Coordinates of C-alpha atoms in Angstrom, one line a residue:
M287 CA 89.8 119.1 93.8
S288 CA 87.1 118.2 96.4
S289 CA 86.5 120.4 99.3
A290 CA 87.2 119.3 102.9
P291 CA 84.2 117.6 104.6
E292 CA 82.2 119.7 107.1
I293 CA 82.8 118.8 110.7
T294 CA 80.2 118.8 113.4
Y295 CA 81.4 118.6 117.0
E296 CA 79.2 116.9 119.5
V297 CA 79.9 118.7 122.8
H298 CA 77.2 118.4 125.4
E299 CA 76.1 121.5 127.3
S300 CA 77.2 119.8 130.5
L301 CA 80.8 120.3 129.4
G302 CA 80.2 124.0 129.0
A303 CA 81.1 124.1 125.3
E304 CA 79.2 125.0 122.2
P305 CA 79.1 122.7 119.2
T306 CA 80.5 125.3 116.7
G307 CA 82.7 128.3 116.6
A308 CA 85.7 129.0 118.8
A309 CA 84.4 126.8 121.7
G310 CA 83.9 123.8 119.3
R311 CA 87.5 124.3 118.0
K312 CA 88.8 124.4 121.5
W313 CA 87.3 121.0 122.3
R314 CA 89.1 119.4 119.4
W315 CA 92.1 118.9 121.6
V316 CA 90.0 117.0 124.1
A317 CA 88.7 114.8 121.3
F318 CA 92.3 114.5 120.1
G319 CA 93.2 113.2 123.6
T320 CA 90.6 110.4 123.2
V321 CA 92.1 109.4 119.8
V322 CA 95.6 109.4 121.2
T323 CA 94.5 107.3 124.2
A324 CA 93.1 104.6 121.9
A325 CA 96.4 104.5 120.1
V326 CA 98.4 104.4 123.3
M327 CA 96.3 101.6 124.8
D328 CA 96.9 99.5 121.7
L329 CA 100.7 100.2 121.7
L330 CA 101.0 99.4 125.4
D331 CA 99.0 96.2 125.2
S332 CA 101.2 95.0 122.3
T333 CA 104.3 95.4 124.4
I334 CA 103.7 95.3 128.2
A335 CA 102.5 91.7 128.2
Q336 CA 106.0 90.7 127.0
V337 CA 107.4 91.7 130.4
A338 CA 104.7 89.9 132.2
A339 CA 104.6 86.7 130.1
P340 CA 107.1 84.6 132.3
T341 CA 105.3 85.6 135.5
I342 CA 101.9 84.7 133.8
R343 CA 103.1 81.3 132.8
S344 CA 104.5 80.7 136.3
E345 CA 101.2 81.5 137.9
L346 CA 98.8 80.0 135.3
G347 CA 100.9 77.0 134.3
G348 CA 101.3 75.4 130.9
S349 CA 104.2 74.9 128.5
Y350 CA 106.6 77.5 127.3
A351 CA 104.3 78.1 124.4
V352 CA 102.1 80.1 126.8
I353 CA 104.9 82.7 126.9
E354 CA 104.8 83.0 123.2
W355 CA 101.0 83.1 122.8
V356 CA 100.5 85.8 125.4
T357 CA 102.1 88.2 122.9
A358 CA 101.6 86.4 119.6
A359 CA 97.8 85.9 120.0
Y360 CA 97.4 89.7 120.3
A361 CA 99.6 90.5 117.3
L362 CA 98.1 87.7 115.1
A363 CA 94.5 88.8 115.8
M364 CA 95.6 92.4 115.1
A365 CA 97.0 91.3 111.8
V366 CA 93.8 89.5 110.8
G367 CA 91.6 92.4 111.9
L368 CA 93.5 95.2 110.4
L369 CA 92.5 94.2 106.9
T370 CA 88.9 94.9 107.7
G371 CA 89.2 97.5 110.4
G372 CA 89.8 100.4 108.0
R373 CA 86.9 99.3 105.8
L374 CA 84.6 99.2 108.8
G375 CA 85.4 102.9 109.4
D376 CA 84.5 103.7 105.8
I377 CA 81.2 102.0 106.0
F378 CA 79.9 102.8 109.5
G379 CA 81.9 105.9 110.3
R380 CA 85.2 106.4 112.0
R381 CA 83.8 107.9 115.2
R382 CA 81.4 105.0 115.7
M383 CA 84.0 102.3 115.1
L384 CA 86.6 103.9 117.3
L385 CA 84.2 104.1 120.2
A386 CA 82.8 100.6 119.6
G387 CA 86.3 99.2 119.3
M388 CA 87.4 101.0 122.5
A389 CA 84.4 99.8 124.5
G390 CA 85.1 96.2 123.4
F391 CA 88.8 96.6 124.1
V392 CA 88.0 97.7 127.7
L393 CA 85.8 94.6 128.2
A394 CA 88.5 92.3 126.7
S395 CA 91.1 93.9 129.0
A396 CA 88.8 93.1 132.0
A397 CA 88.5 89.5 130.7
C398 CA 92.4 89.3 130.5
A399 CA 92.7 90.5 134.1
A400 CA 90.1 88.0 135.3
A401 CA 91.5 85.0 133.4
Q402 CA 91.8 81.9 135.5
N403 CA 93.9 79.8 133.2
A404 CA 96.2 80.2 130.2
A405 CA 93.5 79.3 127.6
E406 CA 91.2 82.0 128.9
L407 CA 93.9 84.6 128.9
I408 CA 95.1 83.7 125.4
G409 CA 91.5 83.8 124.1
A410 CA 90.9 87.2 125.7
R411 CA 94.2 88.5 124.3
A412 CA 93.1 87.5 120.8
V413 CA 89.8 89.4 121.3
Q414 CA 91.8 92.4 122.5
G415 CA 93.9 92.2 119.3
L416 CA 90.8 92.1 117.0
L417 CA 89.2 95.0 118.8
G418 CA 92.5 96.9 118.7
A419 CA 92.4 96.4 114.9
V420 CA 88.9 98.1 114.8
M421 CA 90.2 101.1 116.9
L422 CA 93.6 101.7 115.3
P423 CA 92.7 102.4 111.7
Q424 CA 90.3 105.1 112.7
V425 CA 93.0 107.2 114.4
F426 CA 94.6 109.0 111.5
G427 CA 91.3 109.5 109.7
L428 CA 89.8 111.2 112.8
I429 CA 92.9 113.4 113.2
R430 CA 92.4 114.5 109.6
D431 CA 88.8 115.2 110.3
M432 CA 89.5 117.3 113.4
F433 CA 92.3 119.5 112.1
E434 CA 92.8 121.6 109.0
A435 CA 95.8 121.0 106.7
H436 CA 97.9 123.8 108.2
E437 CA 97.3 122.4 111.7
M438 CA 98.3 118.8 111.0
G439 CA 102.0 119.4 111.8
K440 CA 101.0 120.6 115.3
A441 CA 98.8 117.6 115.9
F442 CA 101.3 115.1 114.8
G443 CA 104.0 117.0 116.6
V444 CA 102.2 116.0 119.7
Y445 CA 101.1 112.5 118.6
G446 CA 104.6 111.3 117.6
P447 CA 106.4 112.0 120.9
V448 CA 103.5 110.7 123.0
M449 CA 103.7 107.4 121.2
G450 CA 107.5 107.3 121.5
L451 CA 107.3 107.9 125.2
S452 CA 104.6 105.3 125.6
A453 CA 106.7 102.7 123.9
M454 CA 109.7 103.6 126.1
L455 CA 107.8 103.8 129.4
G456 CA 105.3 101.0 128.8
P457 CA 107.6 98.0 129.8
I458 CA 108.8 99.9 132.8
A459 CA 105.3 100.6 133.9
S460 CA 104.5 97.0 133.4
G461 CA 107.3 95.8 135.6
G462 CA 106.4 98.4 138.2
L463 CA 102.8 97.4 138.4
I464 CA 103.6 93.7 138.7
S465 CA 106.2 94.3 141.4
L466 CA 103.9 96.7 143.4
D467 CA 101.3 93.9 143.4
V468 CA 98.5 96.4 143.9
L469 CA 95.7 94.8 146.0
G470 CA 97.3 91.4 145.3
T471 CA 96.6 91.7 141.6
G472 CA 100.2 91.1 140.4
W473 CA 100.3 90.8 136.6
R474 CA 96.6 91.3 136.3
A475 CA 97.0 95.0 137.0
I476 CA 98.6 95.6 133.5
F477 CA 95.3 94.7 131.9
A478 CA 93.0 96.1 134.6
V479 CA 94.5 99.6 134.3
N480 CA 92.9 99.8 130.8
V481 CA 89.4 99.7 132.4
P482 CA 89.4 103.2 134.1
V483 CA 91.5 104.8 131.4
G484 CA 89.3 103.4 128.6
L485 CA 86.1 104.3 130.3
A486 CA 87.2 107.9 130.8
A487 CA 88.3 108.1 127.2
L488 CA 85.0 106.7 126.1
V489 CA 83.0 109.4 128.0
L490 CA 85.1 112.2 126.5
G491 CA 85.0 110.6 123.1
F492 CA 81.3 110.2 123.0
R493 CA 80.9 113.9 123.9
T494 CA 83.6 115.5 121.7
L495 CA 84.6 113.3 118.7
P496 CA 83.6 114.8 115.4
K497 CA 81.1 113.5 112.9
A498 CA 82.4 113.9 109.4
A499 CA 79.9 114.0 106.5
S500 CA 82.2 111.7 104.5
A501 CA 82.4 109.0 107.2
G502 CA 79.6 106.8 105.8
A503 CA 76.5 105.3 107.5
G504 CA 77.6 106.4 111.0
T505 CA 76.8 110.1 110.1
G506 CA 73.8 109.7 107.9
G507 CA 75.8 109.3 104.7
T508 CA 75.6 106.5 102.2
R509 CA 77.3 103.2 103.0
R510 CA 80.5 102.9 101.1
G511 CA 81.2 99.4 99.8
R512 CA 80.8 96.1 101.5
L513 CA 83.0 94.0 103.8
D514 CA 84.9 91.2 102.0
L515 CA 84.3 88.6 104.7
T516 CA 85.5 85.7 102.5
G517 CA 88.8 87.5 101.8
A518 CA 89.2 88.2 105.5
L519 CA 88.6 84.5 106.4
L520 CA 91.1 83.3 103.8
A521 CA 93.7 85.7 105.1
G522 CA 93.0 84.8 108.7
V523 CA 93.3 81.0 108.0
A524 CA 96.6 81.6 106.1
M525 CA 98.2 83.7 109.0
F526 CA 97.0 81.3 111.7
G527 CA 98.3 78.3 109.7
L528 CA 101.8 79.9 109.6
V529 CA 102.1 81.0 113.2
F530 CA 100.5 78.1 115.1
P531 CA 103.0 75.4 114.0
L532 CA 105.9 77.6 114.9
A533 CA 104.6 78.3 118.3
Q534 CA 103.4 74.8 119.2
G535 CA 105.8 72.6 117.1
H536 CA 108.4 72.1 119.9
S537 CA 105.9 71.2 122.6
L538 CA 104.0 68.9 120.3
G539 CA 107.1 67.2 118.8
W540 CA 106.5 68.4 115.3
P541 CA 103.8 65.9 114.1
A542 CA 103.1 65.6 110.4
W543 CA 99.8 67.4 110.7
L544 CA 101.6 70.6 111.8
L545 CA 103.7 70.6 108.6
A546 CA 100.5 69.9 106.6
M547 CA 98.9 73.0 108.3
M548 CA 101.8 75.1 107.1
A549 CA 101.4 73.8 103.6
G550 CA 97.7 74.5 103.8
A551 CA 98.5 78.1 104.9
V552 CA 100.5 78.7 101.8
L553 CA 97.5 77.4 99.7
A554 CA 95.1 79.7 101.6
L555 CA 97.4 82.6 101.0
A556 CA 97.4 81.8 97.2
G557 CA 93.6 81.5 97.4
F558 CA 93.3 84.9 99.0
G559 CA 95.3 86.5 96.2
W560 CA 93.2 84.7 93.5
Y561 CA 89.9 85.8 95.2
Q562 CA 91.0 89.4 95.5
V563 CA 91.7 89.6 91.7
R564 CA 88.4 87.8 91.0
R565 CA 86.5 90.1 93.2
Q566 CA 88.0 93.2 91.6
R567 CA 87.2 92.0 88.1
A568 CA 83.6 91.4 89.2
G569 CA 83.3 95.1 90.1
R570 CA 83.3 94.6 93.9
D571 CA 85.6 96.2 96.5
P572 CA 88.5 93.8 97.3
L573 CA 89.9 93.7 100.8
V574 CA 93.3 94.5 99.2
E575 CA 93.9 96.3 95.9
P576 CA 95.7 93.6 93.9
S577 CA 97.6 96.2 91.8
V578 CA 99.8 97.3 94.8
F579 CA 101.7 94.0 94.5
R580 CA 102.7 94.9 90.9
H581 CA 105.1 97.5 92.4
R582 CA 108.2 95.5 93.0
P583 CA 109.8 98.0 95.4
Y584 CA 106.6 97.9 97.5
L585 CA 106.5 94.1 97.4
A586 CA 110.1 94.1 98.6
G587 CA 109.1 96.5 101.3
V588 CA 106.4 94.1 102.5
V589 CA 108.9 91.2 102.7
F590 CA 111.4 93.5 104.4
S591 CA 108.8 94.4 107.0
V592 CA 107.9 90.8 107.8
V593 CA 111.6 89.9 108.2
F594 CA 112.6 93.0 110.2
T595 CA 109.6 92.9 112.6
G596 CA 110.2 89.1 112.9
S597 CA 113.6 90.0 114.4
L598 CA 111.8 91.6 117.3
G599 CA 110.8 88.1 118.4
G600 CA 114.5 87.5 119.3
I601 CA 114.5 90.7 121.3
V602 CA 111.5 89.5 123.3
M603 CA 113.1 86.1 124.0
I604 CA 116.4 87.6 125.2
F605 CA 115.0 90.6 127.1
N606 CA 112.2 89.0 129.0
V607 CA 112.3 85.2 129.1
F608 CA 116.1 84.9 129.5
L609 CA 116.4 87.7 132.1
Q610 CA 113.4 86.5 134.2
N611 CA 113.4 82.7 133.8
G612 CA 117.1 82.3 133.2
L613 CA 118.7 84.8 135.5
G614 CA 115.9 85.1 138.0
F615 CA 115.3 88.8 137.5
T616 CA 112.1 90.2 138.8
P617 CA 109.7 91.8 136.3
W618 CA 110.8 95.3 137.6
H619 CA 114.5 94.4 137.3
S620 CA 113.9 93.1 133.8
A621 CA 112.0 96.2 132.8
V622 CA 114.8 98.5 134.1
T623 CA 117.5 96.4 132.4
T624 CA 115.7 96.7 129.0
A625 CA 114.8 100.4 129.4
P626 CA 118.0 101.6 127.7
W627 CA 116.9 99.7 124.5
A628 CA 113.6 101.7 124.5
A629 CA 115.4 104.9 125.3
G630 CA 117.8 104.3 122.5
A631 CA 114.9 103.6 120.1
F632 CA 113.4 106.9 121.1
V633 CA 116.7 108.7 120.1
G634 CA 117.0 106.5 116.9
S635 CA 113.5 107.4 115.8
A636 CA 114.4 111.1 115.9
I637 CA 117.6 110.4 113.9
G638 CA 115.7 108.3 111.3
G639 CA 112.9 110.8 110.9
I640 CA 115.4 113.7 110.3
A641 CA 117.7 111.7 108.0
M642 CA 115.2 109.9 105.8
A643 CA 114.5 112.8 103.4
R644 CA 118.2 113.1 102.6
L645 CA 119.4 109.5 102.9
G646 CA 116.3 107.6 101.7
R647 CA 116.7 103.8 102.1
R648 CA 120.4 104.3 103.2
V649 CA 119.1 105.3 106.6
L650 CA 117.5 101.8 107.0
H651 CA 120.8 100.2 106.1
A652 CA 122.6 102.4 108.6
G653 CA 120.1 101.5 111.3
L654 CA 120.3 97.8 110.6
V655 CA 124.1 98.0 111.0
V656 CA 123.8 99.9 114.3
E657 CA 121.2 97.5 115.7
A658 CA 123.3 94.5 114.6
A659 CA 126.3 96.0 116.5
G660 CA 124.2 96.3 119.6
L661 CA 123.1 92.7 119.3
L662 CA 126.6 91.6 118.7
G663 CA 127.6 93.4 121.9
I664 CA 124.8 91.6 123.8
Y665 CA 126.0 88.3 122.3
A666 CA 129.5 89.0 123.5
V667 CA 128.3 89.8 127.0
L668 CA 126.4 86.5 127.1
R669 CA 129.5 84.6 125.9
T670 CA 132.1 86.2 128.1
V671 CA 130.5 87.7 131.3
G672 CA 127.7 85.1 131.5
G673 CA 129.6 82.1 130.4
G674 CA 132.3 82.2 133.0
A675 CA 130.4 81.9 136.3
G676 CA 127.2 80.5 134.8
G677 CA 125.2 83.7 134.7
G678 CA 127.0 86.7 136.1
V679 CA 125.2 89.1 133.6
S680 CA 124.2 92.3 135.2
T681 CA 122.2 95.4 134.1
V682 CA 125.4 97.4 133.8
D683 CA 127.0 94.8 131.5
L684 CA 124.1 95.2 129.1
L685 CA 123.7 99.0 129.3
G686 CA 125.9 100.0 126.4
P687 CA 124.8 97.3 123.8
M688 CA 121.2 98.0 124.8
V689 CA 121.4 101.7 124.0
V690 CA 123.3 101.0 120.7
G691 CA 120.8 98.3 119.5
G692 CA 117.8 100.5 120.4
I693 CA 119.1 103.4 118.4
G694 CA 119.5 101.2 115.4
M695 CA 116.0 99.8 115.7
G696 CA 114.5 103.3 116.0
M697 CA 116.4 104.4 112.9
V698 CA 114.6 101.7 110.9
F699 CA 111.1 101.9 112.3
V700 CA 110.3 105.6 111.7
P701 CA 111.4 106.0 108.1
L702 CA 110.2 102.5 107.0
F703 CA 106.6 103.4 106.2
D704 CA 107.5 106.5 104.1
I705 CA 110.2 104.6 102.2
V706 CA 108.1 101.5 101.5
M707 CA 105.1 103.6 100.4
A708 CA 107.1 105.8 98.0
G709 CA 105.8 105.2 94.4
V710 CA 102.4 103.8 95.5
R711 CA 99.6 105.6 93.6
P712 CA 97.1 107.7 95.6
R713 CA 94.2 105.3 94.9
E714 CA 96.2 102.4 96.3
M715 CA 97.4 104.2 99.5
G716 CA 94.6 102.7 101.7
S717 CA 95.3 99.1 100.7
A718 CA 99.0 99.5 100.7
S719 CA 99.1 101.0 104.2
G720 CA 96.7 98.4 105.5
V721 CA 98.8 95.6 104.2
L722 CA 101.9 97.1 105.6
Q723 CA 100.3 97.4 109.1
T724 CA 99.1 93.8 108.8
V725 CA 102.4 92.3 107.8
N726 CA 104.1 94.2 110.7
S727 CA 101.8 92.4 113.2
L728 CA 102.2 89.1 111.3
G729 CA 106.0 89.5 111.4
M730 CA 105.9 90.0 115.1
S731 CA 103.8 86.9 115.6
L732 CA 106.1 84.8 113.3
G733 CA 109.2 86.1 115.0
I734 CA 108.1 85.4 118.5
A735 CA 106.9 81.9 117.4
G736 CA 109.9 81.1 115.3
I737 CA 112.7 82.4 117.4
G738 CA 110.8 81.2 120.5
A739 CA 110.9 77.7 119.0
I740 CA 114.7 78.0 118.7
F741 CA 115.1 79.4 122.2
F742 CA 112.9 76.8 124.0
A743 CA 114.5 73.9 122.0
Q744 CA 117.8 74.9 123.6
V745 CA 116.3 75.3 127.1
G746 CA 114.7 71.8 127.0
G747 CA 112.9 71.4 130.4
L748 CA 110.9 73.8 132.5
G749 CA 113.3 74.2 135.3
Q750 CA 115.7 77.2 135.9
H751 CA 119.1 76.2 134.6
V752 CA 121.3 79.3 134.0
P753 CA 123.8 77.8 131.5
L754 CA 121.0 76.4 129.3
Y755 CA 119.3 79.8 129.3
L756 CA 122.6 81.5 128.4
H757 CA 123.0 79.1 125.5
A758 CA 119.4 79.7 124.4
A759 CA 119.8 83.5 124.5
E760 CA 123.0 83.2 122.4
W761 CA 121.0 81.2 119.8
A762 CA 118.2 83.8 119.9
A763 CA 120.7 86.7 119.4
A764 CA 122.3 84.8 116.5
A765 CA 119.0 84.1 114.8
T766 CA 118.0 87.8 115.3
M767 CA 121.2 88.9 113.6
V768 CA 120.5 86.6 110.7
L769 CA 117.2 88.2 110.2
L770 CA 118.8 91.7 110.3
A771 CA 121.3 90.6 107.7
A772 CA 118.4 89.3 105.5
S773 CA 116.7 92.7 106.0
F774 CA 119.9 94.5 104.9
V775 CA 120.0 92.6 101.6
L776 CA 116.2 93.1 101.0
G777 CA 116.8 96.8 101.6
F778 CA 118.5 97.2 98.2
W779 CA 115.2 96.5 96.5
L780 CA 113.3 99.2 98.4
P781 CA 112.6 102.6 96.8
R782 CA 115.7 104.9 96.9
K783 CA 113.8 107.9 98.4
A784 CA 111.1 108.3 101.0
R785 CA 107.6 109.5 100.0
S786 CA 107.5 113.3 99.9

């Protein structure tokens, strides 16, 4: 059993702390704050743009595909980058890559805030996603470097609730910032706020983050492995080829070349798998350990994750586009209306975390049933309350179904990782967790593009026509429930118990 790596803390004298001993240990919590800030910025930027997307399209112009790409570009780029982000930390050092990724993320956020047209914004969002994929994989490794085994519970006892609250409050903060229109910035403020927050975290991180002896070249160690750039390129081509046709198909009229692109994406995905096996047999480090896909329960978990996170695309369409474009809600009104879903998810995550050890995969089935009940309630509101007077849906009408649906979603999200990863061998954990994070981002992109295509096909034109939007929201809710039903069936192939 190998010993834990020695940790050196870089705390400059100007901060009044010593690099070792009790003072050094005290500054771990400041360094921990930097790491949490990186994770929070990534989480918020993956969600807050959903609230702003209708306003952004209204100001910058373009087709409805702009609404989809504002979120999907970030998630897709994140999916592509996550496969190499963890490897970068192994080779160059986790501290170095977290700080480099954060610096780039701040610059990309500034570019988003300064975008003058939809193409510039979508491009900057993609860069944001790639740099987020450099930051995020370093978080857990750095926490392990900073805290001893008996302190991990305390660290993650802080980390979990902070992330949960961020997910709950992020959309509300987004709606508030847009409505306040600080200095006339409007929606740009949701990206601009990353600049001062990120710069402050960078300064503290540079001074306090640890250098672990095992972290690779960044700390004077030996470089560990090489980047599989060919594998990353094949994976990126495959994922883009799947998402782009779904997002653009309706606006382009589904030409034959889009269908050919989807077929090419399947071939690229097959080529990626073949190349990974070939690379491993040649004695080189693959981007993904091929053996993880020989575990049928894990493979079922990967498919489950794609389908389940894809269902969130329906949530985005109903909660933000329908409420704002269809019913004329302001971003703030929309955020307040959807807050009960986030609050329910916070409660559901606690339920799922407590119950997963005893119930195993049954907690996922229970959560899916509860979430489907919430969506069925939303569907009923759209059909009855909204259908009569052509749009009499209010925040109060949606309150109960929102809370119920959110609880169900939270019950699935928290246990999912530990259940899917059960049975994966220790040497495969890195690849298995990286693939799972990647397919979660890919599923979100596919869901927004796919259910968005259904939604906007029902809406038709660009004008505000409440009955059309109500009909489109009903279709989005129905499509989402179909995905939840598919997830329920797939759940029977998952491991019975969570990873201990």
